[in-house]
PDB file of C-alpha atoms in Angstrom:
ATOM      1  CA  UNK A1281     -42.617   8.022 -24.747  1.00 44.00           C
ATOM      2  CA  UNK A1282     -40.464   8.994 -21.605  1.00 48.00           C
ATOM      3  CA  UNK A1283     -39.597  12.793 -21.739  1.00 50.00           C
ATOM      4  CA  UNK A1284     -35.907  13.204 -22.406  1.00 49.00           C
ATOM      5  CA  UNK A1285     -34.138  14.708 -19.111  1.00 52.00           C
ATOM      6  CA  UNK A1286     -33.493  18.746 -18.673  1.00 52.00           C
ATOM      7  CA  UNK A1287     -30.225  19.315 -19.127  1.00 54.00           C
ATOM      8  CA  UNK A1288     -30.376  22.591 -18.522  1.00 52.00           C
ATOM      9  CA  UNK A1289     -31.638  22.197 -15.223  1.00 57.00           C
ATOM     10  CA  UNK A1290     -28.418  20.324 -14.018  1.00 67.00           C
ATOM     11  CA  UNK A1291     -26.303  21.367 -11.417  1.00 74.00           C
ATOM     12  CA  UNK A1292     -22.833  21.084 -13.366  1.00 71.00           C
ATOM     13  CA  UNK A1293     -20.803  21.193  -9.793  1.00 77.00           C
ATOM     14  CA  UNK A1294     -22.407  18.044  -9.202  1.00 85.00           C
ATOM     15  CA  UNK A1295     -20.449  16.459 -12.121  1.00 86.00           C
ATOM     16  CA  UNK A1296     -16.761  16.218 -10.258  1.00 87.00           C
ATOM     17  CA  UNK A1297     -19.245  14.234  -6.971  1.00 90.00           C
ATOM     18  CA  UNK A1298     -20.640  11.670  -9.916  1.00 91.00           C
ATOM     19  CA  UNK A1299     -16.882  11.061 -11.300  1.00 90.00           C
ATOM     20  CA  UNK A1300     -15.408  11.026  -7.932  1.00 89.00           C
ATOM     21  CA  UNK A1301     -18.040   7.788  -7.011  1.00 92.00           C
ATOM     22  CA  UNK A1302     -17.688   6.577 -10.452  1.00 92.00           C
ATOM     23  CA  UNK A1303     -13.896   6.234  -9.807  1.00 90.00           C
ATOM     24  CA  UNK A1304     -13.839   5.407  -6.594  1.00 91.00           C
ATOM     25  CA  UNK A1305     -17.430   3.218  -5.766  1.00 92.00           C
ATOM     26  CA  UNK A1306     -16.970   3.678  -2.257  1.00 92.00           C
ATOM     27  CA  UNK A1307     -18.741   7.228  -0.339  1.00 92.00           C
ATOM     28  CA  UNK A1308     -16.112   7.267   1.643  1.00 91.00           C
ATOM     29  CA  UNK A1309     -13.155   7.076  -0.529  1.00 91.00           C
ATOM     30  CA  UNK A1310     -15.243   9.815  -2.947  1.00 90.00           C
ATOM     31  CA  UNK A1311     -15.655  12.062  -0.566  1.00 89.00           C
ATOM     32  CA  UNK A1312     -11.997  11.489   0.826  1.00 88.00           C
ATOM     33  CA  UNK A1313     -10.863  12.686  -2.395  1.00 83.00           C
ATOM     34  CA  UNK A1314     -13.052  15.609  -2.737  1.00 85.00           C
ATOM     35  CA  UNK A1315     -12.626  16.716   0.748  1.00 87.00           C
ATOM     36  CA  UNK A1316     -16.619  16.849   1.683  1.00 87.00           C
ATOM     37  CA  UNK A1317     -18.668  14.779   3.551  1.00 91.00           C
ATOM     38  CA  UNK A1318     -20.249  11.295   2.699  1.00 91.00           C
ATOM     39  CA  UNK A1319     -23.666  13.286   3.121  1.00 91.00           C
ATOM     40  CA  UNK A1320     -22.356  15.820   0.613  1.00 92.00           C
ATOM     41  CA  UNK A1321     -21.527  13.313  -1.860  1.00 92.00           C
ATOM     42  CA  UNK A1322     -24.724  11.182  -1.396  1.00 93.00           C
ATOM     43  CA  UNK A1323     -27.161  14.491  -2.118  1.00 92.00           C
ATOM     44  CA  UNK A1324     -25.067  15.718  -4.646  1.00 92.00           C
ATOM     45  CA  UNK A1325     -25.634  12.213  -6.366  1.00 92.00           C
ATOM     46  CA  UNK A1326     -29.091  12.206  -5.894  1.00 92.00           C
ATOM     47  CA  UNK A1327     -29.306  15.815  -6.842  1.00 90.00           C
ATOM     48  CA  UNK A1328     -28.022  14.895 -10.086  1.00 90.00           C
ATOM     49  CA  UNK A1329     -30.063  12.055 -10.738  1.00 90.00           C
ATOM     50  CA  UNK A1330     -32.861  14.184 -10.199  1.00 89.00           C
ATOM     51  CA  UNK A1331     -32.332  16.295 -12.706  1.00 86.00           C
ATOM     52  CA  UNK A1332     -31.725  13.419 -15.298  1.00 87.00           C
ATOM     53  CA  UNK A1333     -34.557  11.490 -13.815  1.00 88.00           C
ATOM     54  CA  UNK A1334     -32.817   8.348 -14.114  1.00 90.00           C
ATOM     55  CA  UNK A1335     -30.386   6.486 -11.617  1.00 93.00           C
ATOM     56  CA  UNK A1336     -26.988   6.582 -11.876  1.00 93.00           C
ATOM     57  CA  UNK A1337     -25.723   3.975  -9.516  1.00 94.00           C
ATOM     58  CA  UNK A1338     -26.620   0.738  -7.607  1.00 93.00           C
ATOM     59  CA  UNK A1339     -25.541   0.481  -4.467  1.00 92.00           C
ATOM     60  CA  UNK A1340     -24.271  -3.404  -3.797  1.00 91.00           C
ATOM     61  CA  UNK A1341     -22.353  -4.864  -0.903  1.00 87.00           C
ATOM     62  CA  UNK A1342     -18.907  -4.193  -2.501  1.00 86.00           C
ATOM     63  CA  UNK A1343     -19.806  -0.678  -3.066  1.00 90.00           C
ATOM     64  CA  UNK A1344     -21.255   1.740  -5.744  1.00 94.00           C
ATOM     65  CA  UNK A1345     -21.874  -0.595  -9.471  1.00 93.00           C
ATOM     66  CA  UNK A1346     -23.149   2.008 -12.299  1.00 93.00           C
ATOM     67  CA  UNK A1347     -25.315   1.800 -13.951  1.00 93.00           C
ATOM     68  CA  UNK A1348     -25.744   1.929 -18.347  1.00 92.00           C
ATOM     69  CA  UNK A1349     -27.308   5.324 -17.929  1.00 90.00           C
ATOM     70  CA  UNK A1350     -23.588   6.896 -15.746  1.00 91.00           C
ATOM     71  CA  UNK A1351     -22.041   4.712 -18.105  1.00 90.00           C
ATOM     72  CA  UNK A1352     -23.060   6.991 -20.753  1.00 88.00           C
ATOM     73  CA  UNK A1353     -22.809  10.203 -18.554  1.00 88.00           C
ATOM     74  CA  UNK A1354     -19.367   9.194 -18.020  1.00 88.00           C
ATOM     75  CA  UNK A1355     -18.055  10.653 -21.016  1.00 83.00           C
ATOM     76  CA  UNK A1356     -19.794  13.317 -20.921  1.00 81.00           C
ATOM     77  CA  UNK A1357     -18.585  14.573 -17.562  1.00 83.00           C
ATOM     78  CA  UNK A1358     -15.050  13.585 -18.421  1.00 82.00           C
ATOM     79  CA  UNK A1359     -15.431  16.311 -21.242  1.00 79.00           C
ATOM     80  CA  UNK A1360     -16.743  19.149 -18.817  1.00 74.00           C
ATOM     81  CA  UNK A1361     -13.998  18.230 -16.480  1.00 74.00           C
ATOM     82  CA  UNK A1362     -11.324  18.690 -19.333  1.00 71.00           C
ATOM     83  CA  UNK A1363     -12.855  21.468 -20.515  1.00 66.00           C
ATOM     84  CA  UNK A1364     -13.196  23.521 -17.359  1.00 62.00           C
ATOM     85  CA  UNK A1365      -9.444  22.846 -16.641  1.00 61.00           C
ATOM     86  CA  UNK A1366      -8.562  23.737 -19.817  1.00 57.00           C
ATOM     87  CA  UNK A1367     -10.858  27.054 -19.586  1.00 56.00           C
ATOM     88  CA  UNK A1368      -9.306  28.214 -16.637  1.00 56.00           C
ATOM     89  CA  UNK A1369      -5.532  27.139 -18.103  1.00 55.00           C
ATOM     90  CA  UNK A1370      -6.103  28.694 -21.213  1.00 59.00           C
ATOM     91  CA  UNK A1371      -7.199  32.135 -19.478  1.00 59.00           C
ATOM     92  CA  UNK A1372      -3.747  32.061 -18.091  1.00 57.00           C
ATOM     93  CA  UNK A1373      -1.834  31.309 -21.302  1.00 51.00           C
ATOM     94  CA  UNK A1374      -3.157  33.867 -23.271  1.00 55.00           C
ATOM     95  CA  UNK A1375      -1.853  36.391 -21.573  1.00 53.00           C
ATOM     96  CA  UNK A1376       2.009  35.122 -22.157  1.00 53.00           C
ATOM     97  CA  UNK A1377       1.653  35.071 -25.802  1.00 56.00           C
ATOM     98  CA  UNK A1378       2.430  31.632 -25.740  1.00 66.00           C
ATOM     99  CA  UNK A1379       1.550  29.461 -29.452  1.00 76.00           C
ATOM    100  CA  UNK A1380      -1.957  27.198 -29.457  1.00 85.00           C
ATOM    101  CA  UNK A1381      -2.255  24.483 -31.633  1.00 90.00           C
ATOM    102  CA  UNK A1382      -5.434  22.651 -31.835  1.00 92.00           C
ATOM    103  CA  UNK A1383      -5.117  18.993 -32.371  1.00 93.00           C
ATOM    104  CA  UNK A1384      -8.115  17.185 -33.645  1.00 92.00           C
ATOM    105  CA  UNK A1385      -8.487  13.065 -33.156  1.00 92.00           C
ATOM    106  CA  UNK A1386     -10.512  10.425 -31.892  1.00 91.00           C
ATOM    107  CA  UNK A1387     -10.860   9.991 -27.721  1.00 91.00           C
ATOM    108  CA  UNK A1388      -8.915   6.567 -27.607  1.00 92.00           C
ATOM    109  CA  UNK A1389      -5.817   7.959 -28.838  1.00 94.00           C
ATOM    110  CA  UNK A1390      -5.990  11.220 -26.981  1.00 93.00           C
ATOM    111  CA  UNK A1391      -6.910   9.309 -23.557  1.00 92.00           C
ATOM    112  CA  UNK A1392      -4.478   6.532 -24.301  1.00 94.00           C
ATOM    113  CA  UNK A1393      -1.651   7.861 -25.898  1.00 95.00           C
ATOM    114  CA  UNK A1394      -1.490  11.851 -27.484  1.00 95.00           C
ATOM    115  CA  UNK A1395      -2.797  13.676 -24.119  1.00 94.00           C
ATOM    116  CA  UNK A1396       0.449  11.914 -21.917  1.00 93.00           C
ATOM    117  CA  UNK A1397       3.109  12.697 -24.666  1.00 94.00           C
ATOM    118  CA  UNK A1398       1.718  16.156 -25.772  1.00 92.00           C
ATOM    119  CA  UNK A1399       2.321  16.805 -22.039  1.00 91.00           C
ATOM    120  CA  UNK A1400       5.397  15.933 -22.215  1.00 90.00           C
ATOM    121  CA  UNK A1401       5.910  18.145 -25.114  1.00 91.00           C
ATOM    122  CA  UNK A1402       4.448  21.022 -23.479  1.00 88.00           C
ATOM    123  CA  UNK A1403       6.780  20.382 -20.084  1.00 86.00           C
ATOM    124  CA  UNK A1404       9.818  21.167 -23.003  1.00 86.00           C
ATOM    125  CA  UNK A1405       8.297  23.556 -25.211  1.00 84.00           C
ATOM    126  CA  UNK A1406       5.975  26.426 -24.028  1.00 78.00           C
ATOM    127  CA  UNK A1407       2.343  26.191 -26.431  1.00 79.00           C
ATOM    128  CA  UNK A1408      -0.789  26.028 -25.315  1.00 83.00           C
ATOM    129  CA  UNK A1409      -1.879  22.386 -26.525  1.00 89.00           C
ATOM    130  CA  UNK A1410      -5.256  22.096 -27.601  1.00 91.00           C
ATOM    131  CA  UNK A1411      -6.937  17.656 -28.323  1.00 92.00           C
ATOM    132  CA  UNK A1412     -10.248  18.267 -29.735  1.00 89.00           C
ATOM    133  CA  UNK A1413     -11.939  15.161 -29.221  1.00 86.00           C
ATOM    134  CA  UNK A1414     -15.028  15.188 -31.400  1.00 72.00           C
ATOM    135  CA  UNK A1415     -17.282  12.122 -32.757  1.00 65.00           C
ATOM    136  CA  UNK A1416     -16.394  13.130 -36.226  1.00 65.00           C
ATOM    137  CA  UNK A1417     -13.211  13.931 -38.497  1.00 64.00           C
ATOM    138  CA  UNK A1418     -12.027  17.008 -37.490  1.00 63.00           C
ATOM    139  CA  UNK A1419     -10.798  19.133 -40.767  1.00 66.00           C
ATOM    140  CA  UNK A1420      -7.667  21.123 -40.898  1.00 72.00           C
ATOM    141  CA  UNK A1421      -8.939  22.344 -45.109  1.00 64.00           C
ATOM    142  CA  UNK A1422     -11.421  24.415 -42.744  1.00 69.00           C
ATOM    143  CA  UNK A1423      -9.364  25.921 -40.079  1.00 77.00           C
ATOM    144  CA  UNK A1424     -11.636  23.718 -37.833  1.00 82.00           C
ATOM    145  CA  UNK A1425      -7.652  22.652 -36.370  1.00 88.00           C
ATOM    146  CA  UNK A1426      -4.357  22.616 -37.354  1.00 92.00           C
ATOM    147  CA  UNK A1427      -3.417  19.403 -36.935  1.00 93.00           C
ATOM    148  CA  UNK A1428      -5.275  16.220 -37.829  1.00 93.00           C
ATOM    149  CA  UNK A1429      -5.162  12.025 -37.248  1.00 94.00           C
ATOM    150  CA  UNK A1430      -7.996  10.058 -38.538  1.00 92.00           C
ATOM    151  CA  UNK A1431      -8.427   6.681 -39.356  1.00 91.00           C
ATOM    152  CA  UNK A1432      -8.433   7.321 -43.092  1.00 88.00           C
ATOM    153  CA  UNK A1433      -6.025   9.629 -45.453  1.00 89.00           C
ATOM    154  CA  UNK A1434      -7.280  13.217 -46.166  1.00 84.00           C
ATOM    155  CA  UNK A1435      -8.007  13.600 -49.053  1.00 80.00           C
ATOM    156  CA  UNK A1436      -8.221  17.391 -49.721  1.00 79.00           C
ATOM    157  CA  UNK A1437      -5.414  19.159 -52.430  1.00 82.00           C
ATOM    158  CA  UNK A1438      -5.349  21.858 -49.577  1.00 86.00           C
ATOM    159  CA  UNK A1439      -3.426  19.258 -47.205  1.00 89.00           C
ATOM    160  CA  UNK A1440      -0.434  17.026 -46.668  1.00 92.00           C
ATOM    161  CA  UNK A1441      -0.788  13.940 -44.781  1.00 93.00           C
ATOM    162  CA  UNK A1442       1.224  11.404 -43.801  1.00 95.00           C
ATOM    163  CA  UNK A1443       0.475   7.716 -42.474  1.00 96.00           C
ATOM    164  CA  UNK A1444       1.313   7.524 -38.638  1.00 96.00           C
ATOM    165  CA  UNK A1445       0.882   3.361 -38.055  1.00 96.00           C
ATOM    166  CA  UNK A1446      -1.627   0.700 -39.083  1.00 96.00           C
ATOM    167  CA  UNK A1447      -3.300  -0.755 -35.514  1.00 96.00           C
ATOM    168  CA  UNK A1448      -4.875  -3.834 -34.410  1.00 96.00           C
ATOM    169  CA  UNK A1449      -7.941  -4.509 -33.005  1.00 96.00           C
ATOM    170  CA  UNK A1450      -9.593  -7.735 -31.821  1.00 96.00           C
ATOM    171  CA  UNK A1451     -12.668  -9.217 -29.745  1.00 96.00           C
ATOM    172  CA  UNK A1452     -12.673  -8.517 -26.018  1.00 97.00           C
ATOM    173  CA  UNK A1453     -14.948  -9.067 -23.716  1.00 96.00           C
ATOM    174  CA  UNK A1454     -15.266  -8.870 -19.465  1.00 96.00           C
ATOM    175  CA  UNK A1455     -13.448 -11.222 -17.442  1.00 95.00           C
ATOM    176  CA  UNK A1456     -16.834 -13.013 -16.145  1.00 95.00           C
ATOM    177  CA  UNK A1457     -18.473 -12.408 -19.699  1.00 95.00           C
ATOM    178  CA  UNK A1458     -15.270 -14.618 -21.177  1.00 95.00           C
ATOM    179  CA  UNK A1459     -15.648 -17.147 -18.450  1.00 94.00           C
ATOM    180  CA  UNK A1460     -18.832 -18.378 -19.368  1.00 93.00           C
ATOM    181  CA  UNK A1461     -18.727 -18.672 -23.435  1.00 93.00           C
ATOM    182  CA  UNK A1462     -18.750 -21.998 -24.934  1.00 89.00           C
ATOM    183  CA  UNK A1463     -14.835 -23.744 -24.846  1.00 83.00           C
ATOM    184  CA  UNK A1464     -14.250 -23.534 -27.688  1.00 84.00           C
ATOM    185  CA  UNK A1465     -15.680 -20.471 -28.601  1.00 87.00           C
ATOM    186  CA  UNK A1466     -16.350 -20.773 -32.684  1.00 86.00           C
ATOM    187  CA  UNK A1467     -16.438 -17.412 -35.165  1.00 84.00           C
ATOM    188  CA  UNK A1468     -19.741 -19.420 -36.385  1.00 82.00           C
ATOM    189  CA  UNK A1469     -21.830 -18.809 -33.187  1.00 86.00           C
ATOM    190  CA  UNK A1470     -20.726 -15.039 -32.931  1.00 89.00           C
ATOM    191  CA  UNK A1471     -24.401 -14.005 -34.236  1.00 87.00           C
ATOM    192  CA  UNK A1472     -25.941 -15.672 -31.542  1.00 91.00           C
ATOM    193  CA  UNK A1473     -23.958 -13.947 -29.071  1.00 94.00           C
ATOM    194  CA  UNK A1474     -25.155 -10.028 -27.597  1.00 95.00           C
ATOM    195  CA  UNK A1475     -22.421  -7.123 -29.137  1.00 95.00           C
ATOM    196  CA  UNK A1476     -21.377  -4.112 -28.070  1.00 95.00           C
ATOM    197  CA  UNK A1477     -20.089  -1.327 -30.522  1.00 93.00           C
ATOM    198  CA  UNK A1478     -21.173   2.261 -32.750  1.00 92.00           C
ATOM    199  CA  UNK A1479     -24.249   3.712 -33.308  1.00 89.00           C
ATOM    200  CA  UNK A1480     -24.054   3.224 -37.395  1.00 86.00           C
ATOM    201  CA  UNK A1481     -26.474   5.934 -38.289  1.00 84.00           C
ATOM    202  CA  UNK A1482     -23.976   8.285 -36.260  1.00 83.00           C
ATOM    203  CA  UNK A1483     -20.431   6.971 -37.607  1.00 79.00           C
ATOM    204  CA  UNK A1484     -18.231   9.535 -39.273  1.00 76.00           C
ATOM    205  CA  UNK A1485     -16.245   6.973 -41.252  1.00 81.00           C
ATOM    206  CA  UNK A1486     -17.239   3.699 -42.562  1.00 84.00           C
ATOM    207  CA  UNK A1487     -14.214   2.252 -41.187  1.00 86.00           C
ATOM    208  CA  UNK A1488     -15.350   1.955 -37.618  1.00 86.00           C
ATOM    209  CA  UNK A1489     -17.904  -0.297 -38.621  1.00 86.00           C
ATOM    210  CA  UNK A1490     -15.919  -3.294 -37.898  1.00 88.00           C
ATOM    211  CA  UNK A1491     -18.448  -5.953 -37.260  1.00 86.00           C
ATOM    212  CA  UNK A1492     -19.567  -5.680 -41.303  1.00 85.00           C
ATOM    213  CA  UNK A1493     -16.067  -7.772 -41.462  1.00 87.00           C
ATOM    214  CA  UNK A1494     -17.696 -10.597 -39.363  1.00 86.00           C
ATOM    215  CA  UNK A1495     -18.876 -13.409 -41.156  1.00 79.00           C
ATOM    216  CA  UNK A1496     -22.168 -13.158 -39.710  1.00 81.00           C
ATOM    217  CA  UNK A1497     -24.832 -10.735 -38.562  1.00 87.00           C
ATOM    218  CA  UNK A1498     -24.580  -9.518 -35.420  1.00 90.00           C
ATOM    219  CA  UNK A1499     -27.172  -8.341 -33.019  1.00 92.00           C
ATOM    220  CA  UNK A1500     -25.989  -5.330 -30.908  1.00 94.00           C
ATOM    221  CA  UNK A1501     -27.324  -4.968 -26.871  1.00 94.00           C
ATOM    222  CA  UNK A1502     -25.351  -1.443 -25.982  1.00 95.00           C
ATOM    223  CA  UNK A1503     -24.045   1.050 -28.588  1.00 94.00           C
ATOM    224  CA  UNK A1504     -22.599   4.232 -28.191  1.00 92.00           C
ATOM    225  CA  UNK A1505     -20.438   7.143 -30.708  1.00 88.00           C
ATOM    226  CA  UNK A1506     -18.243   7.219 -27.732  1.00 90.00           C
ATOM    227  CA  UNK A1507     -15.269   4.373 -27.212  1.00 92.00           C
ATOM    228  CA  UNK A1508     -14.786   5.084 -23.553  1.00 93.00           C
ATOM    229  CA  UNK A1509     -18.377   4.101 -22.666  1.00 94.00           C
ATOM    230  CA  UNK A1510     -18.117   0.876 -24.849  1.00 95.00           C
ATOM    231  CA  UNK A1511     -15.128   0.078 -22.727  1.00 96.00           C
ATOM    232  CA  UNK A1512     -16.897  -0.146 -19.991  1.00 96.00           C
ATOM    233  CA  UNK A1513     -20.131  -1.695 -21.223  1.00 96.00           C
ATOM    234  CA  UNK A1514     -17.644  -4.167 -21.980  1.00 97.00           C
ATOM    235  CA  UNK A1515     -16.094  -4.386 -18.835  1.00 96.00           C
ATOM    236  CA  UNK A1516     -19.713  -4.796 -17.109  1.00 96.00           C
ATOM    237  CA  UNK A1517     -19.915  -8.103 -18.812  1.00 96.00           C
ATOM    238  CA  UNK A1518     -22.797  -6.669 -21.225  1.00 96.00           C
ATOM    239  CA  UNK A1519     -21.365  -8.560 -24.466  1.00 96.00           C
ATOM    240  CA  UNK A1520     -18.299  -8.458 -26.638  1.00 96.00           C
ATOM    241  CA  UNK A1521     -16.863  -5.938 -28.345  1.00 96.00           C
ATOM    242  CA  UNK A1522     -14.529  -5.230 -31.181  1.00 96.00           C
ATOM    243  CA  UNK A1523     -11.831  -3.206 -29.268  1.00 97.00           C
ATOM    244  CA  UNK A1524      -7.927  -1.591 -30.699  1.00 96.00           C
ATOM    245  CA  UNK A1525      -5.633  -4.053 -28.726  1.00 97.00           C
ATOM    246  CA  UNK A1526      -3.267  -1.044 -27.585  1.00 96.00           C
ATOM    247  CA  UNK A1527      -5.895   0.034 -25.449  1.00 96.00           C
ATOM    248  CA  UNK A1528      -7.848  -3.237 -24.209  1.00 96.00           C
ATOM    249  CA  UNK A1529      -4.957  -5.205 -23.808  1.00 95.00           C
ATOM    250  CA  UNK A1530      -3.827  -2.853 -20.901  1.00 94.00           C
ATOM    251  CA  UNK A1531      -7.435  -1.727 -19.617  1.00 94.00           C
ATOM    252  CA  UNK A1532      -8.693  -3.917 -16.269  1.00 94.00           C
ATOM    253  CA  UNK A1533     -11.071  -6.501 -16.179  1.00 95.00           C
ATOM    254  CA  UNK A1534     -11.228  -7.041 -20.290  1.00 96.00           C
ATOM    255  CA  UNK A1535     -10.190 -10.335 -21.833  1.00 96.00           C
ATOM    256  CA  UNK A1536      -9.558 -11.432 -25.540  1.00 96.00           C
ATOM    257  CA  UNK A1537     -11.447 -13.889 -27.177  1.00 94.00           C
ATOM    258  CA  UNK A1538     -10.892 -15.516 -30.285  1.00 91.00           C
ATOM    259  CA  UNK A1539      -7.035 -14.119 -30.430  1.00 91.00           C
ATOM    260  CA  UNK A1540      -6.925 -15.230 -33.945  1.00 91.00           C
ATOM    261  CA  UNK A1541      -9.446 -12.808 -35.449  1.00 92.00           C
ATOM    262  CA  UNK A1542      -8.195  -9.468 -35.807  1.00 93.00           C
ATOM    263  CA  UNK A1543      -8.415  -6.207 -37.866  1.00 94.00           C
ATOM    264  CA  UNK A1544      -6.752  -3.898 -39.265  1.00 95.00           C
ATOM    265  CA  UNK A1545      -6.916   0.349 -39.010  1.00 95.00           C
ATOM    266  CA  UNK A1546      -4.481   3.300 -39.783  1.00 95.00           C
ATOM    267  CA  UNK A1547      -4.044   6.738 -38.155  1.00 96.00           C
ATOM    268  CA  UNK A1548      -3.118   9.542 -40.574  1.00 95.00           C
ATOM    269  CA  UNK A1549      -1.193  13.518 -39.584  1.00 95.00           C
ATOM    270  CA  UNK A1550      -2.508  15.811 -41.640  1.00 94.00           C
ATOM    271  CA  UNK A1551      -2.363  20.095 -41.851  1.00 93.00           C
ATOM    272  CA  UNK A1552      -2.570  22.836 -44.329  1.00 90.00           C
ATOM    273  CA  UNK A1553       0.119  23.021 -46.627  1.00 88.00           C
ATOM    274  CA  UNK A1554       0.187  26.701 -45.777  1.00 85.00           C
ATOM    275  CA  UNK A1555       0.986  26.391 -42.424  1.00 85.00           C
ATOM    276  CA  UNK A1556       2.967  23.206 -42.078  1.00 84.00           C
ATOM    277  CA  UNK A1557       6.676  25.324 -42.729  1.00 82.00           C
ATOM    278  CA  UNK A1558       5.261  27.426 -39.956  1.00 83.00           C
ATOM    279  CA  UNK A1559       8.063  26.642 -36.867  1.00 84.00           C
ATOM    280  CA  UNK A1560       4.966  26.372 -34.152  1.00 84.00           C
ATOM    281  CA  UNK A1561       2.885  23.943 -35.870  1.00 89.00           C
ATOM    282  CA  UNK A1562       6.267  22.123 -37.272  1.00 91.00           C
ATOM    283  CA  UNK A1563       7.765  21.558 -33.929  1.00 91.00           C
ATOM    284  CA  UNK A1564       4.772  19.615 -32.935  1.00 93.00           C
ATOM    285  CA  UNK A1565       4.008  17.702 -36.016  1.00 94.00           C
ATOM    286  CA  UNK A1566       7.567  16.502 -36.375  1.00 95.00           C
ATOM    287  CA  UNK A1567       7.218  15.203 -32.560  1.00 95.00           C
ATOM    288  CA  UNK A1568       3.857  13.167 -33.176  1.00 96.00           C
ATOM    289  CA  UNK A1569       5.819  11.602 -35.935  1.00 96.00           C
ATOM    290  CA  UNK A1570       8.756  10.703 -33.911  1.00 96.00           C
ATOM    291  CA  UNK A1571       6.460   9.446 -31.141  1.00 96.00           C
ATOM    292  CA  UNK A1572       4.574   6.801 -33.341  1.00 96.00           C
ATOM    293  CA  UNK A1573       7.778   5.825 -35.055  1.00 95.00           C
ATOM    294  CA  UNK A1574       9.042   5.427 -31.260  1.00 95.00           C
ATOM    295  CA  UNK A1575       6.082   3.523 -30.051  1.00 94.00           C
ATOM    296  CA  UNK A1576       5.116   1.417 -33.085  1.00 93.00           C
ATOM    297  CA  UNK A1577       5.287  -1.473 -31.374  1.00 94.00           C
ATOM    298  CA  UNK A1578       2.246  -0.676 -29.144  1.00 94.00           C
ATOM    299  CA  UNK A1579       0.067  -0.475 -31.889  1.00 95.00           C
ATOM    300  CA  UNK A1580       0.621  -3.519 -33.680  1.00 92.00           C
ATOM    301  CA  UNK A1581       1.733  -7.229 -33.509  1.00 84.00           C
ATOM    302  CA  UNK A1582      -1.156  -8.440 -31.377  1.00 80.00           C
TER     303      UNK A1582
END
């Protein structure tokens, strides 16, 4: 059995080089943005895939292609990046007295939707916002946060919670990936077909497990607890993948098949109900509320 990499032995500087070629797939245009070298960038890369012992990227005529191992380091270094600027932010903060609340939820609404209009709350209101992204339910009954949306309805006496929206979701799959299935592509030959989706031994809710709603077994070639990295599995053309349609439908390079097969989810607020008359943790409850009511239309009607 291979040896799983070191982790402690990486160079976590070398992160921000790996995302900066992920992003960009060019040397040049990475190490525009960063300011250093092409040289700089190219160690740095190999420096890292040292460490992991695995490669990270193939390098092809149009540039940098990545490879299912940075596909899954991707998240991963997305997280240290947040969490270093929000280290160095939150050092700041705390020394103006200024209100936290921690918001837990899954990573495709914070990256899609809660991170860009919690800033926007934070431009009018001073608190330190906290999104705890986590591949679990976060729990508000255990002070874990103080605000909650899952995909099902606490159900702890300790907590209120209210239903946000129902969402759809649907089958995507890469533009070149969709090119070549059969015309027309039938819901019968979906078992014969590769999948991408969740690691089911490591789901936190049953209700992610979206391909038990198929009418036939499926066999999966990529899975992953994290959404982001089955985006882009899906985007390399690796398979199809059952995906919520507010975020495919405006992600590059995806493509829905079989528009009439669709499911069905719900996000749900919830908080103590010791805390929720508390004005802090009000102000920013109400405003998620408002902001779904807003924007219901981008979650369903696909």
């Amino acid at each position: 059995m291979k040896k799983a990499p070191d982790l402690t032995s990486l160079n976590w500087d070398d992160i921000k080089y790996f995302l900066a070629l992920y992003r960009y797939r060019r040397l040049s245009l990475a190490a525009q943005q960063l300011g250093a070298s092409r040289a700089t960038v190219s160690n740095r890369i190999q420096s890292l895939e040292s460490a992991l012992g695995l490669p990270l990227f193939r390098q092809e005529e149009n540039g940098f292609t990545p490879t299912p191992a940075a596909i899954e380091l991707l998240h991963v270094a997305e997280k240290v990046e947040q969490n270093l600027s929000l280290d160095y932010l939150g050092e700041r903060l705390q020394k103006l007295d200024i209100p936290t609340i921690r918001i837990g939820l899954n990573e495709g609404l914070s990256d899609n939707f809660i991170a860009f209009e919690m800033a926007g709350f934070a431009k009018r209101h001073p608190a330190m916002i906290k999104l705890v992204t986590l591949p679990k339910n976060t729990n508000v009954a255990t002070k874990e946060v103080d605000i909650s949306i899952t995909i099902q309805q606490a159900s702890s006496e300790l907590v209120v919670s209210k239903l946000l929206t129902n969402y759809d979701l649907g089958v995507y799959a890469g533009c070149n990936y969709a090119a070549n299935l059969p015309d027309p592509l039938e819901v019968g030959s979906l078992g014969t077909l590769p999948w991408i989706g969740y690691i089911e031994e490591l789901m936190y809710s049953d209700s992610l497990l979206y391909h038990l709603e198929l009418p036939d077994e499926i066999k999966f070639s990529f899975q992953s607890t994290s959404l982001n990295a089955q985006i882009q599995a899906t985007r390399a053309d690796l398979g199809l993948c059952i995906l919520p349609c507010y975020i495919a439908e405006h992600t590059p390079g995806l493509v829905r098949v079989l528009p009439h097969l669709s499911f069905s989810r719900s996000y749900w607020i919830s908080t103590r109900k010791d805390v929720i008359g508390s004005k802090k943790l009000k102000n920013v409850w109400d405003f998620l509320i408002e902001r779904f009511r807003a924007e219901q239309s981008m979650f369903i009607g696909y």
